Amino acid sequence: MIQTIIKRDGRCVLFDREKITDAIFKAAKAQGGSDRETAGELARQVEALLENQEKDNTPTVEGIQDIVEKVLVENGHARTAKEYILYRAQRTRVRDMNTRLMKTFEELTYQSAFENDVKRENANIDGDTAMGTMLKYGSEGAKQFYHMFVLNPEHSKAHLSGDIHIHDLDFLTLTTTCCQIDIDKLFEGGFCTGHGFLREPNDVRSYSALACIAIQSNQNDQHGGQSIPNFDYAMGKGVAKTYRKRYRSNLAKALFLMGGLDGEQIVKSISKQLKLNPVLAANNGYEAQELLLLEAYLPREKARQAQAFAVKEAKRETAKDTYQAMEALIHNLNTMHSRAGAQIPFSSINYGTDTSPEGRLIVQSLLEATESGLGNGETPIFPIQIFKVKEGVNYNPEDPNYDLFQFACRCSAKRLFPNFSFLDAPYNLQYYKPGHPETEIAYMGCRTRVIGNAYDTSRQIVYGRGNLSFTSVNLPRIAIQSKGNLDLFFEKLDREMELVIAQLNERFEIQSKKKVRNFPFLMGQGIWLDSNRLGPDDEIGEVLKHGTLSMGFIGLAECLKALIGVHHGESEEAQALGLKIIGHMRDRMDKETQATRLNYSLLATPAEGLSGRFVRLDKKKYGAIPGVTDREYYTNSFHIPVYFPISAAAKIRLEAPYHALTNGGHITYIELDGDPLKNLDAFERVVRYMKECGVGYGSINHPVDRDPVCGYTGIIDEVCPRCGRREGEPVSVERLKQLGCWNESLANCGYCGDPYEERDRNGSPNSYT
Amino acid sequence: MISMNNTKTTVMEPQVTLTMPMPHMMPKDDRMVGEGVGFERIRRITGYLVGTLDRFNDAKRAEVEDRIKHPLSRRVEL
């Protein structure tokens, strides 16, 4: 007689036949059965068989389940047996998942980011901090939950096996990717962060502070980044307000000093009488009208002098305020926390086309502050800055903002930012309407691009829109499986694309059911286009249709290698095939857009975490195939492989046509040798060449190294060119003193500023007139 | 092509070696600083920058090490 059984975890428990009856009855019920007595009879048979088989041994749970299957089949209960087996498999899967999840949690708990790649999946998140690890627990737990209970099993399988990659899967049921925030509209009349109300800002410093808060608040409502598309236009309004205030307070001072008058009272009364305001450009006739009124208090000549003083001082102070506002913005965006402190907000700003003196002052100050760097001269990594290049505005020497374009090149040559976007590329130019900044293409720093709008063709604009979700296709795998057969390749690709479209669509269905109250800032404050028309309990499905659903891809280079043995940097035939493949993918997206009026787009996936994941899986499956799976990463999107020797011009020329095809976003970068600051002319020529070739978004990489001990910023190979130490080596304080870069009170405690650079800094940036 | 060998070195916690308590009294300062302090290397990752290389995941680190320079030829002239 069976007394006890052994559970999976090794524990011994009392045998209970009723449990077997329950399991069998449950399986029968799922198939429409309702006869518990039969279930009991079958359980008795199981027990009898067990006693016979196991004799002296204590039976295990697995052993019992095997016998249950056998008994069911032998008694002719085929359908119940099938149900039982399925149930058993499902339970095994859940158990496996639980074990795996606990294993992941264990690693997250006891390994540092240095040891654990999962903790470094996204360089922007500090996986070593308490909040960073807490986020990872949540993220890993959520992913497993979705695989078991939410995702279509077909999509789950495709993701787990590495056919496709569903990005930001941990947020599957929660939110959307990113948004271009129109801060101009947001600031009008003030706004609420969800934790408190902020009045409409009244000078450029508050504009800067509130811009950071807007980015921070919205970042907590979405899983991707945040961008401001109209940085110069919107912040310029803050400059205008500052100038107005500064002009009036200086005029009041002048009136007091020159005529012993109650300046404040006079200025107040004048501002009540005049409809105009003083402006930086001094081109609206304000001064003349004001002069007439001032003549009531003091002689004309003296009034003129007072005005001249006010203009001069107001300009100086406004420039100073603006510089400090931009400096504060950069500092804030590099230090303020988001997502429970594990991250700083992923921020981007687009600028360069506002030709007003206010907008220009913003850009100039921002670039100056970026050049100066952070507190110790470190290169700021946020916000991602994007300079919009446009003919007639800033591209040619006769253009009004050409000086800013050149300044942007200089700044980028030192600090890697800004990147450059090109409004004249035909696919960007088609939306451009002069005088309508919302039609100027703006990018998310990572590369995401949203402008075309099939859902509402009257609003093909950038503001208040973004990507909803994206899923990438593993191109190299399809190529490997096709074994050089192009027909087979396209057939497989088509099947994969159907799968991705279905998955994007299912995710969109989930997102659509969300309500405004789930996104207190993004939707509650009307950031997202048309969300201001909704109430807190309304579903957001309709307004989400302004967003994009993107299919991405990785490893075109490896894909071509696997198909025809060469990549598109090596042969024209490969380039033609590459364009055919990517063009084919774009056509499929366009077709889906036409059919559904949803904005399906093709994205050259950024692929930070993905670059290693796909190739690891493929190497395991297909071995190390030369040029395909023999490195630790797949090449980014349509890029020419980073290890392939090619001239800057050829790389730009070959990659440009893919920009036209990838309407969901793209970027091209080149690696420049040496110190580009010493050859600014070449730097600008590269940017111009990108524009002429039809690149949409590009940037130039060059090494930016820093020795935190002596503060040197520039290129460091093995040895610091300033203090002569090698990595990790100490240097004598005597030497640092000789170099003039020793600070006794700080003891150069590893994070020294650059005294040389600080000496060269323009302390009060009054160069602007 | 630029040597990237030393990028593999981990950036350690900064350490300060202070051997002389009253430096201003000393004619020559023979204290040493900077032992174990690495160089910071800022690189672009996918359009954005990251603080230093040690925050990169394994695949991206490998990619950065493989990156080679693109020479400017005369063809860049427009």
mmCIF file of C-alpha atoms in Angstrom, chain A residues 73 111 122 189 205 213 216 233-234 317 324 328 417 441 483 532 661 694 767:
data_model
loop_
_atom_site.group_PDB
_atom_site.id
_atom_site.type_symbol
_atom_site.label_atom_id
_atom_site.label_comp_id
_atom_site.label_asym_id
_atom_site.label_seq_id
_atom_site.Cartn_x
_atom_site.Cartn_y
_atom_site.Cartn_z
ATOM 1 C CA VAL A 73 -4.917 5.893 -23.163
ATOM 2 C CA GLN A 111 26.362 39.965 -9.563
ATOM 3 C CA ASN A 122 21.162 49.640 -21.778
ATOM 4 C CA GLY A 189 -0.871 79.250 -19.437
ATOM 5 C CA ARG A 205 15.831 80.800 -16.800
ATOM 6 C CA ILE A 213 10.761 69.232 -15.950
ATOM 7 C CA GLN A 216 11.432 64.430 -16.962
ATOM 8 C CA TYR A 233 11.689 78.849 -31.347
ATOM 9 C CA ALA A 234 10.155 78.026 -27.957
ATOM 10 C CA GLU A 317 22.202 90.983 -19.034
ATOM 11 C CA GLN A 324 23.291 80.638 -17.539
ATOM 12 C CA ALA A 328 21.719 75.036 -16.215
ATOM 13 C CA PHE A 417 27.241 66.966 -30.272
ATOM 14 C CA ILE A 441 11.819 67.302 -39.567
ATOM 15 C CA LYS A 483 21.352 29.189 -48.365
ATOM 16 C CA ASN A 532 -6.447 67.492 -25.090
ATOM 17 C CA LEU A 661 13.724 54.057 -47.509
ATOM 18 C CA GLY A 694 20.678 62.787 -49.233
ATOM 19 C CA SER A 767 30.034 88.576 -27.558
#
